[in-house]
Coordinates of N, CA and C in Angstrom, one line a residue:
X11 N 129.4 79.8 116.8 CA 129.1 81.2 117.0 C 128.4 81.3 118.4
X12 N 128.7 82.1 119.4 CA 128.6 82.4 120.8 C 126.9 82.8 120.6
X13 N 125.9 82.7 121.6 CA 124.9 83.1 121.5 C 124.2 84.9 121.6
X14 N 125.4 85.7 122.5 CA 125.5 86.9 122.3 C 125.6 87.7 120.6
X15 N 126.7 86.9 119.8 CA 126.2 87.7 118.7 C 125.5 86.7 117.7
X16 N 125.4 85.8 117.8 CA 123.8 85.3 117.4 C 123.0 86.3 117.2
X17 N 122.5 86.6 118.7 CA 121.3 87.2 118.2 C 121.4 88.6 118.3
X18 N 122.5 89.3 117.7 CA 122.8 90.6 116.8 C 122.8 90.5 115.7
X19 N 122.2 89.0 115.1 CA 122.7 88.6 113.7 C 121.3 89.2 113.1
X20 N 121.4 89.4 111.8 CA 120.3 89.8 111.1 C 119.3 89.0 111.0
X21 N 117.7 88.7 110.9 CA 117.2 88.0 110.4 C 116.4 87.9 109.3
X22 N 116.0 86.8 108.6 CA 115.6 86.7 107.5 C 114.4 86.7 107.8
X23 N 113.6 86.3 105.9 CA 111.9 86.3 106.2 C 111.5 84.8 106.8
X24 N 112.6 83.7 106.5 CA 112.0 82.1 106.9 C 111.9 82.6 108.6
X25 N 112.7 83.5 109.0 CA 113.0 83.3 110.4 C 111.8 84.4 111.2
X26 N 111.2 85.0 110.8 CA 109.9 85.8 110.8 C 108.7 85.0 110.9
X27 N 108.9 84.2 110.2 CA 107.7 83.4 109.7 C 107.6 82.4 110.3
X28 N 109.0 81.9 110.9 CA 108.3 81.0 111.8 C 108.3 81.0 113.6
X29 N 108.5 82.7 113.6 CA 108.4 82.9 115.1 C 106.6 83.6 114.8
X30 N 106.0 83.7 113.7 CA 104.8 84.3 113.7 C 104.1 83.0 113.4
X31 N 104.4 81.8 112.8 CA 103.7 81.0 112.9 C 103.9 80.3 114.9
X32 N 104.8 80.4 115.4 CA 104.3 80.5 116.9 C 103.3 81.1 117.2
X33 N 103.1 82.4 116.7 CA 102.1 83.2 117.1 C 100.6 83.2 117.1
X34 N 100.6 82.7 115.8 CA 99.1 82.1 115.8 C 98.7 80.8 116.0
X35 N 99.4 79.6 116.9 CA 99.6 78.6 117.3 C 98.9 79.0 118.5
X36 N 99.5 80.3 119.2 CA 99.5 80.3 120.3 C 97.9 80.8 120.6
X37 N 97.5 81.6 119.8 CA 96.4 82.1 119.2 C 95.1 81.3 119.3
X38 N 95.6 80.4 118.6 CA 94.8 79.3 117.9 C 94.1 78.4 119.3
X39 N 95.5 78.4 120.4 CA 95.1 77.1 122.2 C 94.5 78.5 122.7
X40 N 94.5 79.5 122.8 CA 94.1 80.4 123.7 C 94.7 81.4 124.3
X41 N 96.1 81.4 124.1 CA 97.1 81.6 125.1 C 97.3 83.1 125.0
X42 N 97.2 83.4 123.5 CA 97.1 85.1 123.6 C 95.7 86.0 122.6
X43 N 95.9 87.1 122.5 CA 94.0 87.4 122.4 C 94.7 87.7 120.8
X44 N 93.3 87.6 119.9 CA 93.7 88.3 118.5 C 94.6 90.0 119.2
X45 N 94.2 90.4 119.8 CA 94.9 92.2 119.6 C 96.5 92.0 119.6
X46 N 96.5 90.8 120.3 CA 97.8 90.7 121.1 C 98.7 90.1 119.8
X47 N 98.1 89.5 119.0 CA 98.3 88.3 118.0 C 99.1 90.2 117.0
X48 N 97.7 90.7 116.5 CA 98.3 92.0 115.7 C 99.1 92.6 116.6
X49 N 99.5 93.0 117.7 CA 100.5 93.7 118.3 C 102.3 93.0 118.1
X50 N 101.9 91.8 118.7 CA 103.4 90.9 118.1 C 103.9 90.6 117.0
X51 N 102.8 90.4 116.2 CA 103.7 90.3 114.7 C 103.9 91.4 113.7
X52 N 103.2 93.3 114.3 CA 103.6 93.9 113.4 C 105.3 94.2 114.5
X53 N 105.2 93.8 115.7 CA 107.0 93.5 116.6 C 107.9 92.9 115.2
X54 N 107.2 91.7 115.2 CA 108.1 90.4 114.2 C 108.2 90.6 112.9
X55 N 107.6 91.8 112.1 CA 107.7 91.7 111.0 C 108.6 93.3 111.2
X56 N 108.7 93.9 112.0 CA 109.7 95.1 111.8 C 110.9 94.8 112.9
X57 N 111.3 93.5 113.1 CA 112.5 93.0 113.5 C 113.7 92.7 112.8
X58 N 114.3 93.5 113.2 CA 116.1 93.7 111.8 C 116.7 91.9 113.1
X59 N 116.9 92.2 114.1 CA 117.7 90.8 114.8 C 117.3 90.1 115.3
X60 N 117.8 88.8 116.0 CA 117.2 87.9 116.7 C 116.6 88.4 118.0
X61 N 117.7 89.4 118.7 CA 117.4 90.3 119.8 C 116.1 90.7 120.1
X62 N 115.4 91.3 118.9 CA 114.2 91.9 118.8 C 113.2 90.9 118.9
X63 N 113.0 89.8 118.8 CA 112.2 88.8 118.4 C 112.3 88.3 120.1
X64 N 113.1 88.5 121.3 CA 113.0 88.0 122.6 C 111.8 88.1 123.1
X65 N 112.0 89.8 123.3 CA 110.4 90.3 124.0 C 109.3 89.3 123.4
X66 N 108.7 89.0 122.1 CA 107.7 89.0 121.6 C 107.5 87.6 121.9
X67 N 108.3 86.5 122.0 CA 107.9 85.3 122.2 C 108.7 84.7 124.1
X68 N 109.2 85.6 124.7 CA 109.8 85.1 125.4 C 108.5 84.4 126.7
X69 N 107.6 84.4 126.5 CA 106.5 84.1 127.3 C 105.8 82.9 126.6
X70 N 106.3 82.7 125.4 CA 105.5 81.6 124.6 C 106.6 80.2 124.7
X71 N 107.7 80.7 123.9 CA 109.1 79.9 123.5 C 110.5 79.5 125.2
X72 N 109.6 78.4 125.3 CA 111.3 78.0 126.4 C 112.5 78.6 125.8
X73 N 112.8 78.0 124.6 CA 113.8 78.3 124.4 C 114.2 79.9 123.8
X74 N 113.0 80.5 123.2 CA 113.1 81.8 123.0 C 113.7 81.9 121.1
X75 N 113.9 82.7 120.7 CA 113.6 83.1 119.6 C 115.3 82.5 118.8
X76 N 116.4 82.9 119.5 CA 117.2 81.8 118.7 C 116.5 80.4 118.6
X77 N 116.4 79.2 119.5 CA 115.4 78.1 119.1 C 114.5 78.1 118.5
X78 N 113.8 79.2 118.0 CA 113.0 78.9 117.0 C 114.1 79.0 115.5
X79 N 114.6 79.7 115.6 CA 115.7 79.8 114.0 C 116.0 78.6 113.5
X80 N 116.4 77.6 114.6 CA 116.8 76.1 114.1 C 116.0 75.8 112.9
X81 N 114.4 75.8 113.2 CA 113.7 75.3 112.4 C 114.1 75.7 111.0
X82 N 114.3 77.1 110.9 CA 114.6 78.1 109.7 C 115.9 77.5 109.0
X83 N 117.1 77.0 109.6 CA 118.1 76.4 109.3 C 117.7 75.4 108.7
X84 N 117.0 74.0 109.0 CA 116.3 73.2 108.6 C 115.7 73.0 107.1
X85 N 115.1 73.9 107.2 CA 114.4 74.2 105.8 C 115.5 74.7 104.8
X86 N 116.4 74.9 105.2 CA 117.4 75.2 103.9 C 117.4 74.2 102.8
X87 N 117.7 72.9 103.2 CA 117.8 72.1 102.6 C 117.1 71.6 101.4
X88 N 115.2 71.9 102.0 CA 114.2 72.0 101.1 C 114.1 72.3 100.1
X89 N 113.2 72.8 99.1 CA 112.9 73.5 97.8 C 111.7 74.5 98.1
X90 N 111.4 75.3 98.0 CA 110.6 76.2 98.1 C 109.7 77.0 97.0
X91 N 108.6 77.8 97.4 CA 107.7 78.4 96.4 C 107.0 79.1 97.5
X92 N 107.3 80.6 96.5 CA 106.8 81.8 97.3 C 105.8 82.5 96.4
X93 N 105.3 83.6 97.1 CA 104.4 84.0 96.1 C 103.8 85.9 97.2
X94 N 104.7 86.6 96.8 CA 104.3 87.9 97.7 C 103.3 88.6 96.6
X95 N 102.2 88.9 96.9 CA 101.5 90.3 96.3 C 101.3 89.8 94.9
X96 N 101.4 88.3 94.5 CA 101.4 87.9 93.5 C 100.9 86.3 92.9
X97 N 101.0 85.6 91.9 CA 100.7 84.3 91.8 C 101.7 83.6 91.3
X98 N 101.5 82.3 91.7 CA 102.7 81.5 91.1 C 102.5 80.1 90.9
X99 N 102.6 79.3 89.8 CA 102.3 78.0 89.8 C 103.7 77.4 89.7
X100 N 103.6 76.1 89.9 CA 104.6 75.3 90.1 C 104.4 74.1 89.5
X101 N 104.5 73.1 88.8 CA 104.4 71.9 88.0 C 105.9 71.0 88.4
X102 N 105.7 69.8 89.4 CA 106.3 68.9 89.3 C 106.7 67.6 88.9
X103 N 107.7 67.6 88.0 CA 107.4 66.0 86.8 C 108.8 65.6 87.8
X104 N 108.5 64.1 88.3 CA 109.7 63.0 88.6 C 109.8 63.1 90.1
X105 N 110.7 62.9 90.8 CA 110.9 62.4 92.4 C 110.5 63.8 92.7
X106 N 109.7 64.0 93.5 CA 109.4 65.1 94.8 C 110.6 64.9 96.1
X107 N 111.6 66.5 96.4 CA 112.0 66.5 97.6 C 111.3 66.2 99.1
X108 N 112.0 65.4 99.3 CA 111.2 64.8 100.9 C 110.7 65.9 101.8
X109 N 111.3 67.3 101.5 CA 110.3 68.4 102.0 C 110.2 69.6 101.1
X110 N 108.8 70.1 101.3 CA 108.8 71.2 100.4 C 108.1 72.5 101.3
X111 N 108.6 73.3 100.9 CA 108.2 75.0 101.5 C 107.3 75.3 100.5
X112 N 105.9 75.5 101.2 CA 105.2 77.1 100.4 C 104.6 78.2 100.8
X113 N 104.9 79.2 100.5 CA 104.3 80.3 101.5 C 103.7 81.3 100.3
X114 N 102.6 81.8 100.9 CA 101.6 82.7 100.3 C 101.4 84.0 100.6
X115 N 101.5 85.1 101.0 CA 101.2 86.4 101.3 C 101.0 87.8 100.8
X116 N 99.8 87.7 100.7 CA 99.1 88.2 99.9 C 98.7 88.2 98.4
X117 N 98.5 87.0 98.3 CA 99.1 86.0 97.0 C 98.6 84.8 97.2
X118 N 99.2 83.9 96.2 CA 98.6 82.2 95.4 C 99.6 81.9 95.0
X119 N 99.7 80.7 95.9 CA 100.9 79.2 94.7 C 99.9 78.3 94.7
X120 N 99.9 77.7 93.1 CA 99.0 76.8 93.5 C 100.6 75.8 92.5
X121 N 100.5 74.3 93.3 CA 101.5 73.3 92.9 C 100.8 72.2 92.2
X122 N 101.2 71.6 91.2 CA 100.8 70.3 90.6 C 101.5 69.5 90.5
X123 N 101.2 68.2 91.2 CA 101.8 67.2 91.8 C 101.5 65.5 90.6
X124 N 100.2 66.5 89.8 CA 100.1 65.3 89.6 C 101.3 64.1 88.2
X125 N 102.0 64.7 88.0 CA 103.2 63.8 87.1 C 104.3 63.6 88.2
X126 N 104.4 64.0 89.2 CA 105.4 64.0 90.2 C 105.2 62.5 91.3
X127 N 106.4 61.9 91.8 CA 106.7 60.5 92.4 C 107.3 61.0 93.7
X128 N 106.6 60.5 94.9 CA 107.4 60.0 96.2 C 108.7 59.2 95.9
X129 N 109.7 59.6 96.0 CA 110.9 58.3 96.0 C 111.2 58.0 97.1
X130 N 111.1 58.4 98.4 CA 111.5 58.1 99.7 C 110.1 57.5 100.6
X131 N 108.8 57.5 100.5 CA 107.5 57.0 100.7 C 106.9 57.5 101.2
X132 N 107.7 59.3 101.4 CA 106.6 60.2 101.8 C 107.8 61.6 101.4
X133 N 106.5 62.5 101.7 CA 106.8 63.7 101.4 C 106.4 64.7 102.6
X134 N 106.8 65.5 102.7 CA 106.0 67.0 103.6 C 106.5 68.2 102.9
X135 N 104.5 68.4 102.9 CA 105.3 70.1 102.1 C 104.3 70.9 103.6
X136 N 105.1 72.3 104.0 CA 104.9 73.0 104.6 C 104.1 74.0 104.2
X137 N 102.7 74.3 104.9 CA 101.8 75.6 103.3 C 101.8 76.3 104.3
X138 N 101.8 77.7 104.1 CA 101.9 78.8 105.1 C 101.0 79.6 103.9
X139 N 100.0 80.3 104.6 CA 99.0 81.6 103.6 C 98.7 82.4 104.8
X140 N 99.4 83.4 104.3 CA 98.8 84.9 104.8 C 97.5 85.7 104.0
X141 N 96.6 85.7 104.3 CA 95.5 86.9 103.2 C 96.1 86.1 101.8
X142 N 96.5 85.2 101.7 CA 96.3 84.4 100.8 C 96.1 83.0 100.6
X143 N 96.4 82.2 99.6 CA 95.8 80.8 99.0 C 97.2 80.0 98.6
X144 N 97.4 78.5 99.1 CA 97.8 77.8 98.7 C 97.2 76.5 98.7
X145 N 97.0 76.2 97.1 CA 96.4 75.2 96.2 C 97.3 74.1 95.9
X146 N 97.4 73.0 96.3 CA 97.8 71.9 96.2 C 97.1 70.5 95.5
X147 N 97.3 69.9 94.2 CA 97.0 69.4 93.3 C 97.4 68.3 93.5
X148 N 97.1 66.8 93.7 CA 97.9 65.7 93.7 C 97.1 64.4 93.0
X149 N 97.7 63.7 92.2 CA 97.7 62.6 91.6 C 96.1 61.7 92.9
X150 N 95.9 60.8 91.9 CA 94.4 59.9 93.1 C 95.8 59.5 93.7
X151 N 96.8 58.7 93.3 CA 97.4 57.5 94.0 C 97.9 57.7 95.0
X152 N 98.3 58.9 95.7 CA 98.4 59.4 96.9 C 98.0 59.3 98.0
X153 N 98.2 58.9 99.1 CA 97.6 59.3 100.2 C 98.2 60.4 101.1
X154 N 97.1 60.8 101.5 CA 97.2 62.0 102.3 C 97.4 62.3 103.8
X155 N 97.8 63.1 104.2 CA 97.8 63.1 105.3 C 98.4 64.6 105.7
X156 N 96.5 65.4 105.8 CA 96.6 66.8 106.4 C 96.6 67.5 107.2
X157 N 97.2 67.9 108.2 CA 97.1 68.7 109.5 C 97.6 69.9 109.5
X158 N 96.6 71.0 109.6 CA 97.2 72.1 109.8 C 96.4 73.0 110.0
X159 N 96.8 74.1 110.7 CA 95.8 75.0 111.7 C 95.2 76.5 110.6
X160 N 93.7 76.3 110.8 CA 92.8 77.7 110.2 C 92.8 78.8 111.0
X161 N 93.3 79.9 110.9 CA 92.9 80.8 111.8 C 92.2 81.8 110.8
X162 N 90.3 82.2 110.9 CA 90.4 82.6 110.3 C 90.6 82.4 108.7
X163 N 90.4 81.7 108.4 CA 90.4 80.7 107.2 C 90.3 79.0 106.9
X164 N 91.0 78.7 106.2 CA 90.6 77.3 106.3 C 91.4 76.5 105.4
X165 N 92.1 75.0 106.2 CA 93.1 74.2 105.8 C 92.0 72.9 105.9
X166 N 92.8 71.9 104.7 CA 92.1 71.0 104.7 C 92.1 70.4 103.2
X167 N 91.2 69.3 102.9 CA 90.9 68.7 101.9 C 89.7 69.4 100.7
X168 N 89.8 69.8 99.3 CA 89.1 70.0 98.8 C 88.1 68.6 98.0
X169 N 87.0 69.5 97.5 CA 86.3 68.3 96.1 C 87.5 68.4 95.0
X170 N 87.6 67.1 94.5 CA 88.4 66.9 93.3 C 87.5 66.1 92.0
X171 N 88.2 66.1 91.6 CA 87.4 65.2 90.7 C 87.7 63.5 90.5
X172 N 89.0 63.4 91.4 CA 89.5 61.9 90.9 C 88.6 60.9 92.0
X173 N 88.8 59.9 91.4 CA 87.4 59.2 91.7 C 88.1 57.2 92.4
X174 N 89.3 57.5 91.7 CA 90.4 56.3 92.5 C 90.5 56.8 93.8
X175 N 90.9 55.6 94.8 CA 91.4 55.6 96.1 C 92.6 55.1 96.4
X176 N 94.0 55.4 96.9 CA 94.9 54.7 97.1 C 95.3 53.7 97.7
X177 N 96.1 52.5 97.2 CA 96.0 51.4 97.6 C 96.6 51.2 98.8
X178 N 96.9 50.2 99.7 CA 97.4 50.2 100.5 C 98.7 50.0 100.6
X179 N 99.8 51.5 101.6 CA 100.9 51.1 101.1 C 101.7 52.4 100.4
X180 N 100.3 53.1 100.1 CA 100.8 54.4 99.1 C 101.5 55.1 99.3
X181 N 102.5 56.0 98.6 CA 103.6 56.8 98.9 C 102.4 57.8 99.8
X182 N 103.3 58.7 100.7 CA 102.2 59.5 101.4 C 102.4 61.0 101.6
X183 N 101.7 61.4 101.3 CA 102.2 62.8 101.2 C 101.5 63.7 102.5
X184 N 102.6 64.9 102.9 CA 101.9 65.3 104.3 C 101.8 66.6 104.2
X185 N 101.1 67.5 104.9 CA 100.7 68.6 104.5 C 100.6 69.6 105.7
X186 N 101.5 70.1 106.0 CA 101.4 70.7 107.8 C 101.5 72.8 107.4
X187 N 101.1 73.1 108.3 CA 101.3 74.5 108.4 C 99.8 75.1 108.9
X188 N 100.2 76.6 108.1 CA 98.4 77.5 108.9 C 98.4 78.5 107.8
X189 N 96.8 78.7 108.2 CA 96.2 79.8 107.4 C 95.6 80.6 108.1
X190 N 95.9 81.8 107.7 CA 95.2 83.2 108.7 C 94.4 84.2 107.3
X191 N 93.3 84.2 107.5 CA 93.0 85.0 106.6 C 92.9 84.4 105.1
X192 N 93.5 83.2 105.3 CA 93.8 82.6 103.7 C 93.2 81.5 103.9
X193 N 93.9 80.8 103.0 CA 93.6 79.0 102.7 C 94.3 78.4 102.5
X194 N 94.4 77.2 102.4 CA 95.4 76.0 102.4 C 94.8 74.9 101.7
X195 N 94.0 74.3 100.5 CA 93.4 73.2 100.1 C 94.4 72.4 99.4
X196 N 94.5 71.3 99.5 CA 94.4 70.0 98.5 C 93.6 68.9 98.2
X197 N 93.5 68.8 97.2 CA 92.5 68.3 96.1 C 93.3 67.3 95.0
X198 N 92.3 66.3 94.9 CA 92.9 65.3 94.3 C 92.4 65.8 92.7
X199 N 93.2 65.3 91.5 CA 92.8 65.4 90.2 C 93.3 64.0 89.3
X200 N 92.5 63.7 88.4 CA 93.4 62.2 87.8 C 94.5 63.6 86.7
X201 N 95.4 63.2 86.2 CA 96.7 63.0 85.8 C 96.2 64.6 84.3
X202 N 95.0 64.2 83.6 CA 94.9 64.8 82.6 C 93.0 65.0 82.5
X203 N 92.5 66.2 82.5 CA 91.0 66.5 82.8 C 90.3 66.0 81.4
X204 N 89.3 65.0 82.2 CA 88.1 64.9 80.9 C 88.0 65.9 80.1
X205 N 87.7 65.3 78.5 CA 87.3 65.7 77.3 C 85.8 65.8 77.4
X206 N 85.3 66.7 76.9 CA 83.9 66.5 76.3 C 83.6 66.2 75.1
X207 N 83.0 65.6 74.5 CA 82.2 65.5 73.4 C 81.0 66.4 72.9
X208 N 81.3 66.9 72.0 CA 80.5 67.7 71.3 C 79.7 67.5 70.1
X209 N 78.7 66.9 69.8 CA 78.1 67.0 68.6 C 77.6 67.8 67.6
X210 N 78.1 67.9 66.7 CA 77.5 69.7 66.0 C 76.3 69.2 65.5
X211 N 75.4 70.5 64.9 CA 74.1 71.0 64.7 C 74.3 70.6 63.2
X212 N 73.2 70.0 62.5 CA 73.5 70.3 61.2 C 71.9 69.5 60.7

């Protein structure tokens, strides 16, 4: 397909999301002011084509806003979990896909990882939270490996309760994206939560 109607082509929300995650990237080194940040992405969120998406990044993106779509292409292949204006949990038993999508806005996914296996020796799940939370649950045996940008909120590692540390070698799981307004934690848990004991009165 020629690049002229390319970008007459309609776009989707993966392809929104990740010319606005440029945005607050850009945000995040300096490069444009918060006003500028709300000026461009209420551009990007009321963009019907690729056309429309030029102006807004053509100062950020060499290649400009079809190049960013690639990535959106990319992610098809993934598995995904969304969560608009709403909550959503996810429980994974057996091999984890080598990439995973989650996005939050105005809303909560929270995923449980902990019956779920690396079969390839790592994983990447993508968390994206708008004004909202994505909660990520994982087995001790894991190792981790978090990177990803707060704007405005906060990405990163929570308190868990598991108390193992992974051996060396561990499948590894990776954790990339941003938070504006929201959050992004993962937190380790062992497999099934302590019982208490209770003694009755008598």
């Amino acid at each position: 397909m020629s690049e002229p109607k390319r970008s007459a082509m309609r776009v989707a929300d993966s392809d929104r999301e990740n010319v606005a995650q440029l945005l607050y990237e850009a945000m995040g080194a300096g490069r444009i002011t918060a006003g500028e940040l709300e000026t461009r992405l209420d551009a990007v969120y009321a963009a019907k084509t690729f056309a429309e998406f030029e102006p807004v990044v053509a100062d950020l993106s060499p290649g400009g806003a079809l190049a960013l779509s690639h990535t959106g292409d990319e992610e098809q292949g993934g598995r995904r979990s969304f969560a608009v204006m709403s909550g959503t949990t996810r429980r994974f038993d057996g091999p984890l896909p080598s990439r995973h999508v989650s996005r939050a806005f105005w809303g909560s996914v929270r995923l449980d990882l902990r019956r779920a296996r690396i079969a390839a020796g790592s994983c990447t799940i993508r968390a994206v939270a708008v004004m909202g939370g994505v909660k990520i649950v994982v087995p001790e045996d894991f190792a981790l490996d978090v990177r990803g940008l707060g704007l405005m909120g906060g990405f990163g590692t929570g308190r868990g309760t598991g108390r193992r540390r992974p051996e060396p070698g561990a499948p590894v799981l990776r954790v990339t994206g941003f938070a504006w307004w929201g959050s992004v934690k993962v937190i380790r848990r062992p497999l099934e939560p302590r019982r208490r004991s209770f003694r009755g009165r008598g």
